[in-house]
Coordinates of C-alpha atoms in Angstrom, one line a residue:
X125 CA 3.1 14.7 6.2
X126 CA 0.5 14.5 3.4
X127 CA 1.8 15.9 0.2
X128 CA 1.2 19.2 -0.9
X129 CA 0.4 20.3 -4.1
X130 CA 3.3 21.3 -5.0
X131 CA 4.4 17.5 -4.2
X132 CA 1.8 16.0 -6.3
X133 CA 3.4 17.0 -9.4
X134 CA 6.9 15.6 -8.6
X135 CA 7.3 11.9 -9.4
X136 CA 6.9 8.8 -6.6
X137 CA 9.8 8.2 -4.1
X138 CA 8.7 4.2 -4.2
X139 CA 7.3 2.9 -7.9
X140 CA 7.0 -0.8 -8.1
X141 CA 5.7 -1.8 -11.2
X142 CA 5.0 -5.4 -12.1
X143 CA 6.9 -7.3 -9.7
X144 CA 6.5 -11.1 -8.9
X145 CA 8.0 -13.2 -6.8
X146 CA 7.8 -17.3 -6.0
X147 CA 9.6 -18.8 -3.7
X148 CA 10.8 -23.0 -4.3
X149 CA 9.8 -24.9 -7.9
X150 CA 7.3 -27.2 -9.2
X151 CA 4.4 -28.2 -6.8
X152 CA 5.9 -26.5 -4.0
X153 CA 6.5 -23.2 -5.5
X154 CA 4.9 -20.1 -3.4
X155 CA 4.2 -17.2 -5.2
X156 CA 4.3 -14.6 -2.7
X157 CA 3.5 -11.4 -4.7
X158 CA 1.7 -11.6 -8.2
X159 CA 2.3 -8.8 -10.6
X160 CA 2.2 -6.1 -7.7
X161 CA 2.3 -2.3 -9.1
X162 CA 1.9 0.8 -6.6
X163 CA 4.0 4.5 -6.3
X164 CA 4.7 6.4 -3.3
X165 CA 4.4 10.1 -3.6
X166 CA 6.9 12.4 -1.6
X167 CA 6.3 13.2 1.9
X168 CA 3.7 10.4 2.0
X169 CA 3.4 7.7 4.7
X170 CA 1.8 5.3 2.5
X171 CA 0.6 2.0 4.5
X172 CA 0.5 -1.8 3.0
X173 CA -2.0 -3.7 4.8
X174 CA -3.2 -7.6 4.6
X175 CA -3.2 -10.5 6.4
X176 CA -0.6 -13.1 7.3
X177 CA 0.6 -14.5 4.3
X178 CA -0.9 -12.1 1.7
X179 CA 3.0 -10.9 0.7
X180 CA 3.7 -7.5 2.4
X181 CA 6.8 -8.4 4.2
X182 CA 7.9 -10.0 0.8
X183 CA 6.7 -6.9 -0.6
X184 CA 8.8 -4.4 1.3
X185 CA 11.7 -6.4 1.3
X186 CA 11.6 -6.0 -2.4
X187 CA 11.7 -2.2 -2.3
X188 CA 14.9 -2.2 -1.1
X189 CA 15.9 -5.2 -3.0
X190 CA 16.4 -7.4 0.4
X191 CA 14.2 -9.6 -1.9
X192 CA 15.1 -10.2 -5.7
X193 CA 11.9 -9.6 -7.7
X194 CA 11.7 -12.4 -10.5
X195 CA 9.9 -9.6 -12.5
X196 CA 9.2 -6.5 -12.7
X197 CA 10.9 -3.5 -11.8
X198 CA 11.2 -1.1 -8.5
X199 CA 12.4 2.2 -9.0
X200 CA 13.8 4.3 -5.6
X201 CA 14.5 8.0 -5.6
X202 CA 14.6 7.8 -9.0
X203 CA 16.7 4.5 -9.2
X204 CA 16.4 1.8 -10.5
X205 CA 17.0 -0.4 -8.2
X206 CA 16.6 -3.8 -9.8
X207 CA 19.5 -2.8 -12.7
X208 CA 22.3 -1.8 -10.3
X209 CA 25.4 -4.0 -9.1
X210 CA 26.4 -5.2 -5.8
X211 CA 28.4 -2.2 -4.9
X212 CA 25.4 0.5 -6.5
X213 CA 23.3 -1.4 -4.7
X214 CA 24.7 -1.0 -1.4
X215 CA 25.0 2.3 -2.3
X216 CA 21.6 3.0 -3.1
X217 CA 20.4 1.4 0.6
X218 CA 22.0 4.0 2.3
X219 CA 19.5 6.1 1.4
X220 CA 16.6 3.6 2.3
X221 CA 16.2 3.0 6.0
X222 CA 14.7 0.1 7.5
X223 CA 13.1 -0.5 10.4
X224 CA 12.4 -4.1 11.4
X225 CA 9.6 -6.3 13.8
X226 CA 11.9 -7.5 16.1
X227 CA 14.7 -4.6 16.5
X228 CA 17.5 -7.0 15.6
X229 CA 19.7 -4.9 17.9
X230 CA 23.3 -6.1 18.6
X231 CA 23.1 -7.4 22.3
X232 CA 27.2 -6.5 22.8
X233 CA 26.4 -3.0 21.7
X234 CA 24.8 0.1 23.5
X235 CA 22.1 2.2 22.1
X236 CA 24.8 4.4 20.7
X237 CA 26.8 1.8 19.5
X238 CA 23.8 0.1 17.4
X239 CA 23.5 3.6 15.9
X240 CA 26.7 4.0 15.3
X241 CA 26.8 0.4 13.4
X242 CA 25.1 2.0 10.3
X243 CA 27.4 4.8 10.0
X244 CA 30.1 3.1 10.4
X245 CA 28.7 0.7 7.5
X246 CA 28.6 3.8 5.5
X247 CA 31.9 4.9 6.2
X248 CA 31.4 7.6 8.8
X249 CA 34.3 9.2 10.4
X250 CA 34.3 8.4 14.8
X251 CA 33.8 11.5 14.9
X252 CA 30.6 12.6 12.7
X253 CA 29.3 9.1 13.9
X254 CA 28.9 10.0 17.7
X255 CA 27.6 13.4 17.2
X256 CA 24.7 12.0 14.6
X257 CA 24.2 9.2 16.9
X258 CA 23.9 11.7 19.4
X259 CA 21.3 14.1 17.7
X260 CA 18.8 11.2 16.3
X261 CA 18.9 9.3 19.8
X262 CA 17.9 12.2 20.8
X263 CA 15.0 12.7 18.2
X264 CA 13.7 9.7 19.1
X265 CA 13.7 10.6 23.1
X266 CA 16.1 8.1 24.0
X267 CA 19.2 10.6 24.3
X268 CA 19.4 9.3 28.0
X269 CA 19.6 6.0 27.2
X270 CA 22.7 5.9 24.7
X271 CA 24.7 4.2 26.8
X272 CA 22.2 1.5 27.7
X273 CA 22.6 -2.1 26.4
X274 CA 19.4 -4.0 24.5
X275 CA 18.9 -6.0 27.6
X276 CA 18.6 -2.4 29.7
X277 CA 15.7 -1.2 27.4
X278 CA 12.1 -1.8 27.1
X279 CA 10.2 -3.3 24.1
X280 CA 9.2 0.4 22.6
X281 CA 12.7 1.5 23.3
X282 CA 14.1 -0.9 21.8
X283 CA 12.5 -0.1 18.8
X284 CA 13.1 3.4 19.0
X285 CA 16.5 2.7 18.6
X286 CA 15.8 0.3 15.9
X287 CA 14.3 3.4 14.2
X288 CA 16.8 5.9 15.1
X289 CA 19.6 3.3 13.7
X290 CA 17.3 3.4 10.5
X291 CA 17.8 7.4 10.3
X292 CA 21.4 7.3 11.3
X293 CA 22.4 7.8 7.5
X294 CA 20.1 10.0 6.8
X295 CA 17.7 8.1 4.2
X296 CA 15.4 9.6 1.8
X297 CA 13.0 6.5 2.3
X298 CA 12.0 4.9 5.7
X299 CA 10.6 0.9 5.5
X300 CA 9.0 -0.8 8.6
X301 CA 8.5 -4.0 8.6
X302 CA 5.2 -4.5 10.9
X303 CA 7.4 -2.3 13.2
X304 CA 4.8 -2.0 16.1
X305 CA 3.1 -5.9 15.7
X306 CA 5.0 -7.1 19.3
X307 CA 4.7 -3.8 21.5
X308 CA 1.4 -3.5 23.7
X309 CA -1.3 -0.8 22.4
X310 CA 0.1 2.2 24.2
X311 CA 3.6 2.2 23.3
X312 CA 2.6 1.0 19.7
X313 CA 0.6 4.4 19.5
X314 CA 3.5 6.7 21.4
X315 CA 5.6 4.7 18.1
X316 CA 3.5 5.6 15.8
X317 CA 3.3 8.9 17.0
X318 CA 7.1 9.1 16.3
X319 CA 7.1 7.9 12.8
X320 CA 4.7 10.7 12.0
X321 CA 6.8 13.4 13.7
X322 CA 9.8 11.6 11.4
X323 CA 8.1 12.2 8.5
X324 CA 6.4 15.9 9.4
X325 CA 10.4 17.0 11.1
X326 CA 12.6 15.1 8.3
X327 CA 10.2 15.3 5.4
X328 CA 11.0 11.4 5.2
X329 CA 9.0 9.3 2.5
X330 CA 7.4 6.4 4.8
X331 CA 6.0 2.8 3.7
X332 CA 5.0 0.8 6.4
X333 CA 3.2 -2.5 6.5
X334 CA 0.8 -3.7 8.7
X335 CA -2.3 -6.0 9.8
X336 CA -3.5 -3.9 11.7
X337 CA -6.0 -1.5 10.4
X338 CA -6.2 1.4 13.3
X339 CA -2.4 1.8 12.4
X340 CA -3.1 3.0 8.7
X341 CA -6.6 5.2 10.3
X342 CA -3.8 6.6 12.6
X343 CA -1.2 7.6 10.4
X344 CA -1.2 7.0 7.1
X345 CA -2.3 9.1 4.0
X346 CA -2.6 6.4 1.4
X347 CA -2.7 2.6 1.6
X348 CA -3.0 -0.8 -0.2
X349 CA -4.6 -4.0 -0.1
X350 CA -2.9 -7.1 -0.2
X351 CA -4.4 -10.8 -0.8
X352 CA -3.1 -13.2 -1.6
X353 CA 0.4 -11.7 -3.5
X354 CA -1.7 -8.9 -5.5
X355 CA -2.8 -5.4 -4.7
X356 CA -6.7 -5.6 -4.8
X357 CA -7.1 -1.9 -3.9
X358 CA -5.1 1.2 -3.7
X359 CA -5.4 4.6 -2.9
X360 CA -5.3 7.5 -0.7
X361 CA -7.6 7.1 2.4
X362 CA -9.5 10.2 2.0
X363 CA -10.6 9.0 -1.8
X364 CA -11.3 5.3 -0.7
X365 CA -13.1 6.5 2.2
X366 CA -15.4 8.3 -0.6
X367 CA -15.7 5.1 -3.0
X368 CA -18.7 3.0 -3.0
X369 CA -17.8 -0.7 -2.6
X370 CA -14.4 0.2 -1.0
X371 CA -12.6 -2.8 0.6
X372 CA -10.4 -0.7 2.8
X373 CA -13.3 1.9 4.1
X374 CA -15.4 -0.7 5.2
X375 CA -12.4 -2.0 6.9
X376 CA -11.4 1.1 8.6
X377 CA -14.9 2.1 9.6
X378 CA -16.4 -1.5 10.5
X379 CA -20.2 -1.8 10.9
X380 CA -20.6 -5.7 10.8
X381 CA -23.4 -7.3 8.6
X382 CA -26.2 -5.4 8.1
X383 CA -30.1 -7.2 8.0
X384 CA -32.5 -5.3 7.5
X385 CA -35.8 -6.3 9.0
X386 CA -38.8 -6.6 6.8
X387 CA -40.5 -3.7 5.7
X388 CA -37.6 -1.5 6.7
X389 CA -34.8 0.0 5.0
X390 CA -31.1 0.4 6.2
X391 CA -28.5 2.8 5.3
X392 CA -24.7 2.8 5.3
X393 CA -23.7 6.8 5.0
X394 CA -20.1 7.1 5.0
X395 CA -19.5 10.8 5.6
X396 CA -16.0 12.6 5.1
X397 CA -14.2 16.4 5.2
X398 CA -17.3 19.1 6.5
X399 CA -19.8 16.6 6.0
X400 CA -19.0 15.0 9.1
X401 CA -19.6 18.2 10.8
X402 CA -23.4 18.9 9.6
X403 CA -26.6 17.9 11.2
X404 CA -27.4 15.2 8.8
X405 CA -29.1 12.9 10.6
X406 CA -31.2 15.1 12.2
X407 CA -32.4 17.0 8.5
X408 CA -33.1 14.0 6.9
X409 CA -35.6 13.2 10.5
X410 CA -37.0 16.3 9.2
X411 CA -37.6 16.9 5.7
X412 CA -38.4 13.3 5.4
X413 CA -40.7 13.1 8.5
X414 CA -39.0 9.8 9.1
X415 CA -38.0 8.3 13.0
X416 CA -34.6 7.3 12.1
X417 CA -32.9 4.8 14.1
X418 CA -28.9 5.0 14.4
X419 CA -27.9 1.5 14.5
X420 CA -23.7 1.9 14.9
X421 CA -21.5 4.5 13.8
X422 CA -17.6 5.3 14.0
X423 CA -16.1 8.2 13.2
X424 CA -12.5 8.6 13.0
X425 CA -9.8 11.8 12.2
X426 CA -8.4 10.6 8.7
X427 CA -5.8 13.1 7.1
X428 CA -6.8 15.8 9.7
X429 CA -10.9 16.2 9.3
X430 CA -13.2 14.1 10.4
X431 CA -14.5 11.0 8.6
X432 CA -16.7 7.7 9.4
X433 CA -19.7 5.9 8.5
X434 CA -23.4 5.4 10.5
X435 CA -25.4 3.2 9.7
X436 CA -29.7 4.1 10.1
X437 CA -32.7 2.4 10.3
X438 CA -35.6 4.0 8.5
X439 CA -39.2 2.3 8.3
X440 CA -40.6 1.5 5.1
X441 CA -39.2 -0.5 2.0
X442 CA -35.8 0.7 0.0
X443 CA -38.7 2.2 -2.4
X444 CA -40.8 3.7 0.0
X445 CA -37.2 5.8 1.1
X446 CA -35.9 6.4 -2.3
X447 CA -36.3 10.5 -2.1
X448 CA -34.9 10.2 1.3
X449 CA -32.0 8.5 -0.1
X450 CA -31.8 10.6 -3.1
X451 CA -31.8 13.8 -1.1
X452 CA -28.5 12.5 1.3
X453 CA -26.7 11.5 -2.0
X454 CA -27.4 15.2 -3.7
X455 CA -25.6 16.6 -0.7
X456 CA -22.4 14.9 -1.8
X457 CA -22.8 11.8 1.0
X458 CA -21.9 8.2 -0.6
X459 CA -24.9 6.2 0.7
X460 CA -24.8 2.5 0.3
X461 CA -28.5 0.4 0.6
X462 CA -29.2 -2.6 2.5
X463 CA -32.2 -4.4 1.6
X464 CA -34.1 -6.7 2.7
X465 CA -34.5 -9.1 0.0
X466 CA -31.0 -9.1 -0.6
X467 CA -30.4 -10.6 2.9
X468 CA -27.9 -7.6 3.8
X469 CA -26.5 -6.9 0.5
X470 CA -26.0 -3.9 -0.9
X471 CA -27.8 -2.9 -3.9

Protein backbone atom coordinates (compact mmCIF):
# COMPACT_ATOMS: atom_id res chain seq x y z
CA UNK A 1 0.00 0.00 0.00
CA UNK A 2 1.90 3.06 -1.13
CA UNK A 3 1.51 5.98 1.18
CA UNK A 4 -0.91 8.48 0.65
CA UNK A 5 -0.60 11.94 1.06
CA UNK A 6 -1.88 12.22 3.96
CA UNK A 7 0.90 9.52 5.10
CA UNK A 8 3.70 11.48 3.73
CA UNK A 9 3.46 13.98 6.36
CA UNK A 10 3.50 11.68 9.33
CA UNK A 11 6.98 10.56 10.43
CA UNK A 12 8.87 6.98 9.39
CA UNK A 13 7.73 3.71 11.01
CA UNK A 14 11.58 2.41 10.58
CA UNK A 15 14.48 5.40 10.97
CA UNK A 16 17.90 4.07 11.10
CA UNK A 17 20.29 6.63 11.38
CA UNK A 18 24.04 6.10 11.49
CA UNK A 19 24.30 2.63 12.46
CA UNK A 20 27.60 0.45 12.21
CA UNK A 21 28.23 -2.73 12.92
CA UNK A 22 31.74 -5.15 12.94
CA UNK A 23 31.71 -8.27 13.83
CA UNK A 24 35.34 -9.97 15.63
CA UNK A 25 38.61 -7.40 16.40
CA UNK A 26 41.86 -6.62 14.90
CA UNK A 27 42.63 -8.06 11.48
CA UNK A 28 39.74 -10.21 11.51
CA UNK A 29 37.12 -7.70 12.22
CA UNK A 30 34.12 -7.60 9.56
CA UNK A 31 32.33 -4.67 9.34
CA UNK A 32 29.07 -5.66 8.10
CA UNK A 33 27.13 -2.35 7.85
CA UNK A 34 29.05 1.13 7.61
CA UNK A 35 27.25 4.22 8.86
CA UNK A 36 23.83 2.89 7.28
CA UNK A 37 20.88 5.73 7.46
CA UNK A 38 17.30 5.10 5.72
CA UNK A 39 13.38 5.75 7.12
CA UNK A 40 10.44 3.88 6.26
CA UNK A 41 7.28 5.82 5.75
CA UNK A 42 3.82 4.37 6.96
CA UNK A 43 2.09 1.94 4.87
CA UNK A 44 5.24 1.45 2.73
CA UNK A 45 6.70 -1.89 1.70
CA UNK A 46 10.06 -0.60 1.47
CA UNK A 47 12.67 -3.26 -0.03
CA UNK A 48 16.63 -3.69 0.93
CA UNK A 49 18.38 -5.24 -1.92
CA UNK A 50 22.23 -6.33 -2.42
CA UNK A 51 24.14 -9.14 -2.81
CA UNK A 52 25.50 -11.87 -0.51
CA UNK A 53 27.55 -10.26 1.92
CA UNK A 54 26.66 -6.61 1.37
CA UNK A 55 24.87 -6.49 5.14
CA UNK A 56 21.04 -6.64 4.64
CA UNK A 57 20.35 -9.54 6.87
CA UNK A 58 22.77 -7.73 9.41
CA UNK A 59 20.75 -4.77 8.53
CA UNK A 60 17.26 -6.03 9.44
CA UNK A 61 18.30 -7.74 12.25
CA UNK A 62 19.31 -4.50 13.68
CA UNK A 63 15.82 -2.96 13.23
CA UNK A 64 14.52 -4.95 15.66
CA UNK A 65 17.59 -4.97 17.69
CA UNK A 66 18.22 -9.00 17.01
CA UNK A 67 21.64 -7.26 16.25
CA UNK A 68 23.31 -4.63 18.66
CA UNK A 69 24.30 -1.65 16.48
CA UNK A 70 27.82 -0.44 17.71
CA UNK A 71 26.58 2.98 16.59
CA UNK A 72 24.04 4.77 15.68
CA UNK A 73 20.62 4.78 16.54
CA UNK A 74 17.19 2.93 15.20
CA UNK A 75 14.08 4.39 16.07
CA UNK A 76 10.59 1.98 15.73
CA UNK A 77 7.09 3.37 15.93
CA UNK A 78 8.47 6.16 17.42
CA UNK A 79 10.89 4.15 19.80
CA UNK A 80 13.91 4.20 20.34
CA UNK A 81 14.93 1.14 20.25
CA UNK A 82 18.64 1.15 20.88
CA UNK A 83 17.90 3.05 24.60
CA UNK A 84 15.43 0.60 26.01
CA UNK A 85 16.15 -2.35 28.66
CA UNK A 86 15.76 -5.95 28.37
CA UNK A 87 12.17 -6.02 29.45
CA UNK A 88 11.18 -2.66 27.07
CA UNK A 89 12.80 -4.30 24.68
CA UNK A 90 10.94 -7.29 24.53
CA UNK A 91 8.21 -5.24 24.80
CA UNK A 92 8.74 -3.15 21.96
CA UNK A 93 9.25 -6.57 19.58
CA UNK A 94 5.81 -7.37 20.06
CA UNK A 95 4.94 -4.93 17.89
CA UNK A 96 7.62 -5.85 15.13
CA UNK A 97 6.93 -9.12 13.40
CA UNK A 98 9.45 -11.15 11.75
CA UNK A 99 9.36 -13.37 9.22
CA UNK A 100 12.42 -15.52 8.60
CA UNK A 101 14.30 -17.56 5.28
CA UNK A 102 13.97 -20.81 6.67
CA UNK A 103 10.44 -20.77 8.62
CA UNK A 104 12.14 -21.93 11.90
CA UNK A 105 8.84 -23.68 12.66
CA UNK A 106 8.73 -25.96 15.76
CA UNK A 107 8.62 -29.56 14.29
CA UNK A 108 6.48 -30.87 17.65
CA UNK A 109 3.93 -28.18 17.02
CA UNK A 110 1.01 -27.86 14.50
CA UNK A 111 0.35 -24.94 12.33
CA UNK A 112 -1.83 -23.66 15.06
CA UNK A 113 0.32 -24.37 17.70
CA UNK A 114 3.39 -22.40 16.02
CA UNK A 115 0.94 -19.48 15.90
CA UNK A 116 -0.10 -19.87 19.02
CA UNK A 117 3.79 -19.87 20.31
CA UNK A 118 3.88 -16.00 19.77
CA UNK A 119 0.93 -15.29 21.67
CA UNK A 120 1.59 -17.20 24.18
CA UNK A 121 5.12 -15.42 24.40
CA UNK A 122 3.05 -12.31 24.69
CA UNK A 123 0.94 -13.43 27.38
CA UNK A 124 -2.25 -14.32 25.48
CA UNK A 125 -5.11 -15.92 27.32
CA UNK A 126 -5.89 -19.95 25.68
CA UNK A 127 -8.62 -18.53 24.71
CA UNK A 128 -7.91 -15.22 22.61
CA UNK A 129 -4.80 -17.27 21.39
CA UNK A 130 -6.92 -19.99 19.41
CA UNK A 131 -9.44 -17.67 17.98
CA UNK A 132 -6.49 -15.13 16.63
CA UNK A 133 -4.64 -18.07 15.49
CA UNK A 134 -7.62 -19.05 13.98
CA UNK A 135 -8.45 -15.74 11.97
CA UNK A 136 -4.72 -15.04 10.61
CA UNK A 137 -4.35 -18.86 9.47
CA UNK A 138 -6.95 -18.17 7.84
CA UNK A 139 -5.68 -14.79 6.24
CA UNK A 140 -3.02 -16.39 5.02
CA UNK A 141 -5.20 -19.37 3.31
CA UNK A 142 -3.92 -22.01 5.46
CA UNK A 143 -7.17 -22.16 7.87
CA UNK A 144 -7.37 -25.95 6.65
CA UNK A 145 -4.16 -26.76 7.61
CA UNK A 146 -4.07 -25.69 11.37
CA UNK A 147 -3.85 -28.80 12.57
CA UNK A 148 -1.07 -29.90 10.25
CA UNK A 149 2.56 -30.53 11.55
CA UNK A 150 5.72 -28.78 9.65
CA UNK A 151 6.58 -32.06 8.18
CA UNK A 152 2.65 -32.17 6.58
CA UNK A 153 3.28 -28.82 4.76
CA UNK A 154 4.86 -27.68 1.72
CA UNK A 155 7.79 -25.19 1.40
CA UNK A 156 5.28 -21.97 0.63
CA UNK A 157 3.13 -23.22 3.40
CA UNK A 158 5.44 -23.44 5.53
CA UNK A 159 6.17 -20.06 5.19
CA UNK A 160 2.81 -18.85 5.30
CA UNK A 161 2.68 -19.93 8.55
CA UNK A 162 5.93 -18.52 9.30
CA UNK A 163 4.20 -15.22 8.30
CA UNK A 164 1.03 -15.67 9.92
CA UNK A 165 3.07 -16.59 13.28
CA UNK A 166 4.77 -13.05 12.50
CA UNK A 167 1.09 -11.31 12.55
CA UNK A 168 -0.12 -13.35 15.45
CA UNK A 169 0.52 -10.22 17.83
CA UNK A 170 -0.55 -7.95 15.76
CA UNK A 171 2.65 -5.81 14.83
CA UNK A 172 2.80 -2.48 13.60
CA UNK A 173 6.08 -3.43 11.58
CA UNK A 174 6.53 -6.65 9.50
CA UNK A 175 10.58 -7.83 8.70
CA UNK A 176 11.41 -10.66 6.27
CA UNK A 177 14.40 -11.85 6.12
CA UNK A 178 14.91 -12.94 2.29
CA UNK A 179 11.50 -14.67 3.11
CA UNK A 180 10.96 -16.14 -0.50
CA UNK A 181 15.03 -17.02 -1.38
CA UNK A 182 14.33 -21.18 -0.96
CA UNK A 183 10.71 -21.45 -2.50
CA UNK A 184 10.52 -22.08 -6.42
CA UNK A 185 9.27 -19.01 -8.65
CA UNK A 186 5.57 -19.69 -8.49
CA UNK A 187 4.98 -19.98 -4.94
CA UNK A 188 7.64 -17.14 -4.29
CA UNK A 189 5.11 -14.93 -6.38
CA UNK A 190 1.66 -16.46 -4.84
CA UNK A 191 4.01 -15.13 -1.27
CA UNK A 192 4.61 -12.12 -2.42
CA UNK A 193 1.29 -11.73 -3.48
CA UNK A 194 0.37 -12.24 0.25
CA UNK A 195 2.66 -9.79 1.82
CA UNK A 196 1.11 -7.16 -0.36
CA UNK A 197 -2.45 -8.07 0.49
CA UNK A 198 -0.89 -7.89 4.42
CA UNK A 199 0.05 -4.66 3.96
CA UNK A 200 -3.08 -3.17 1.59
CA UNK A 201 -5.76 -5.45 4.47
CA UNK A 202 -3.69 -4.62 7.72
CA UNK A 203 -2.14 -1.39 6.78
CA UNK A 204 1.19 -3.08 8.01
CA UNK A 205 4.57 -1.15 7.48
CA UNK A 206 6.74 -3.82 5.44
CA UNK A 207 10.72 -4.04 5.09
CA UNK A 208 11.89 -6.79 3.32
CA UNK A 209 15.31 -7.80 2.04
CA UNK A 210 16.24 -9.40 -0.95
CA UNK A 211 18.69 -10.33 -3.90
CA UNK A 212 16.47 -10.63 -5.98
CA UNK A 213 15.47 -7.65 -8.00
CA UNK A 214 11.90 -8.77 -9.76
CA UNK A 215 10.85 -9.11 -5.97
CA UNK A 216 11.29 -5.23 -5.22
CA UNK A 217 9.75 -4.50 -9.28
CA UNK A 218 6.90 -6.73 -7.90
CA UNK A 219 6.09 -5.27 -4.67
CA UNK A 220 7.72 -2.78 -3.30
CA UNK A 221 7.26 1.10 -3.30
CA UNK A 222 10.70 2.25 -2.28
CA UNK A 223 14.05 0.41 -1.94
CA UNK A 224 17.80 0.59 -1.07
CA UNK A 225 21.09 -0.37 -2.25
CA UNK A 226 23.43 -2.14 -0.25
CA UNK A 227 27.35 -2.77 -0.96
CA UNK A 228 29.43 -3.61 0.84
CA UNK A 229 27.85 -2.42 4.58
CA UNK A 230 26.63 1.13 3.12
CA UNK A 231 23.47 2.32 1.37
CA UNK A 232 24.82 3.60 -2.07
CA UNK A 233 21.22 4.55 -3.27
CA UNK A 234 17.88 5.09 -1.86
CA UNK A 235 14.67 5.97 -2.79
CA UNK A 236 11.24 5.40 -3.98
CA UNK A 237 11.07 3.30 -7.31
CA UNK A 238 9.05 5.57 -9.21
CA UNK A 239 11.76 8.57 -8.49
CA UNK A 240 14.84 6.26 -9.17
CA UNK A 241 13.21 5.01 -12.12
CA UNK A 242 13.24 8.80 -13.22
CA UNK A 243 17.06 9.57 -12.14
CA UNK A 244 19.75 9.61 -14.67
CA UNK A 245 22.65 7.31 -13.57
CA UNK A 246 20.36 5.30 -11.24
CA UNK A 247 21.95 2.08 -9.95
CA UNK A 248 18.65 0.46 -9.07
CA UNK A 249 16.69 1.44 -12.53
CA UNK A 250 19.16 0.07 -14.53
CA UNK A 251 18.93 -2.90 -12.37
CA UNK A 252 15.29 -3.31 -12.51
CA UNK A 253 15.02 -2.56 -16.22
CA UNK A 254 18.30 -4.48 -17.50
CA UNK A 255 19.47 -3.67 -21.06
CA UNK A 256 23.11 -5.18 -20.97
CA UNK A 257 26.05 -3.15 -22.48
CA UNK A 258 25.35 -1.00 -25.00
CA UNK A 259 28.02 -0.42 -28.23
CA UNK A 260 27.17 1.52 -30.48
CA UNK A 261 28.40 0.92 -34.01
CA UNK A 262 30.32 3.57 -35.71
CA UNK A 263 28.56 6.30 -37.15
CA UNK A 264 25.46 5.51 -35.24
CA UNK A 265 23.95 6.67 -32.14
CA UNK A 266 22.13 4.69 -29.32
CA UNK A 267 19.64 5.67 -26.92
CA UNK A 268 18.58 4.40 -23.48
CA UNK A 269 14.81 6.10 -22.89
CA UNK A 270 13.59 5.08 -19.63
CA UNK A 271 9.94 5.99 -19.73
CA UNK A 272 7.48 6.08 -16.63
CA UNK A 273 3.62 7.09 -15.39
CA UNK A 274 1.53 8.11 -19.09
CA UNK A 275 4.67 8.23 -20.88
CA UNK A 276 4.73 4.73 -21.27
CA UNK A 277 1.44 4.82 -22.79
CA UNK A 278 2.28 7.46 -25.85
CA UNK A 279 3.51 6.59 -29.33
CA UNK A 280 6.97 7.79 -28.73
CA UNK A 281 8.85 5.75 -30.75
CA UNK A 282 6.91 6.09 -33.58
CA UNK A 283 6.87 10.39 -33.40
CA UNK A 284 10.33 10.65 -33.04
CA UNK A 285 10.42 8.04 -36.61
CA UNK A 286 8.47 10.91 -37.72
CA UNK A 287 9.34 14.31 -36.93
CA UNK A 288 12.94 13.28 -37.09
CA UNK A 289 12.57 11.30 -40.46
CA UNK A 290 14.91 8.88 -38.79
CA UNK A 291 14.57 4.63 -39.27
CA UNK A 292 14.84 3.84 -35.68
CA UNK A 293 15.92 0.52 -34.64
CA UNK A 294 14.52 -0.93 -31.17
CA UNK A 295 17.33 -2.83 -29.89
CA UNK A 296 15.74 -4.36 -26.33
CA UNK A 297 13.14 -2.97 -24.14
CA UNK A 298 11.32 -4.09 -20.83
CA UNK A 299 8.61 -2.65 -19.43
CA UNK A 300 7.28 -3.45 -16.17
CA UNK A 301 4.03 -2.26 -13.76
CA UNK A 302 5.96 -0.28 -10.95
CA UNK A 303 3.58 1.36 -8.21
CA UNK A 304 0.51 0.65 -10.49
CA UNK A 305 1.42 2.43 -14.08
CA UNK A 306 3.49 1.35 -16.37
CA UNK A 307 7.28 1.94 -16.49
CA UNK A 308 10.59 0.56 -18.41
CA UNK A 309 13.28 1.53 -20.57
CA UNK A 310 14.05 0.80 -24.68
CA UNK A 311 16.85 1.06 -25.87
CA UNK A 312 17.04 2.57 -30.05
CA UNK A 313 19.36 2.62 -32.61
CA UNK A 314 19.33 5.72 -34.76
CA UNK A 315 21.89 6.38 -37.78
CA UNK A 316 24.08 9.08 -37.63
CA UNK A 317 26.64 10.39 -34.87
CA UNK A 318 25.36 11.49 -31.16
CA UNK A 319 25.71 15.13 -33.00
CA UNK A 320 24.03 14.43 -36.05
CA UNK A 321 20.85 13.27 -33.40
CA UNK A 322 21.15 15.98 -30.98
CA UNK A 323 17.51 17.78 -31.89
CA UNK A 324 16.23 14.28 -31.98
CA UNK A 325 17.38 13.85 -28.55
CA UNK A 326 16.59 17.20 -27.42
CA UNK A 327 12.93 16.92 -28.56
CA UNK A 328 12.38 13.22 -26.36
CA UNK A 329 13.97 15.01 -23.28
CA UNK A 330 11.45 18.32 -23.70
CA UNK A 331 8.63 15.78 -23.43
CA UNK A 332 9.69 14.97 -19.86
CA UNK A 333 11.55 11.42 -21.04
CA UNK A 334 15.06 10.87 -19.11
CA UNK A 335 17.23 9.81 -22.14
CA UNK A 336 20.64 8.54 -21.51
CA UNK A 337 23.38 8.54 -24.71
CA UNK A 338 25.66 5.89 -25.72
CA UNK A 339 28.37 6.84 -27.89
CA UNK A 340 30.55 5.50 -29.88
CA UNK A 341 33.81 6.88 -28.80
CA UNK A 342 33.04 6.26 -25.43
CA UNK A 343 32.99 2.47 -26.06
CA UNK A 344 29.27 2.28 -24.55
CA UNK A 345 29.41 4.90 -21.96
CA UNK A 346 27.18 7.15 -21.36
CA UNK A 347 27.74 10.70 -21.88
Amino acid sequence: MPPSSHQEALPPVITVSHVSKTFGSGDAAVTALDDVSLQVAPGEIFGVVGQSGAGKSTLIRTVNLLERPDTGSVIVDGQELTTLSDSALRRARQHIGMVFQHFNLLESRTAQGNVELALELAGTDSRDRKRRASEILDLVGLGAKAGSFPSQLSGGQKQRVGIARALAAEPRVLLSDEATSALDPETTRSILELFKTINEQLGLTVMLITHEMDVVKGICDSAALLEHGRVVETGGLVELISTPGSRLAADLFPLGDATPAPGTTVIDITFSGGSADRPVIAQLARDHSLDVSILGAVIESIGGSQAGRTRLELPGTPAQNAAAVDDLRDQGLLVEVHSADAAGGVS
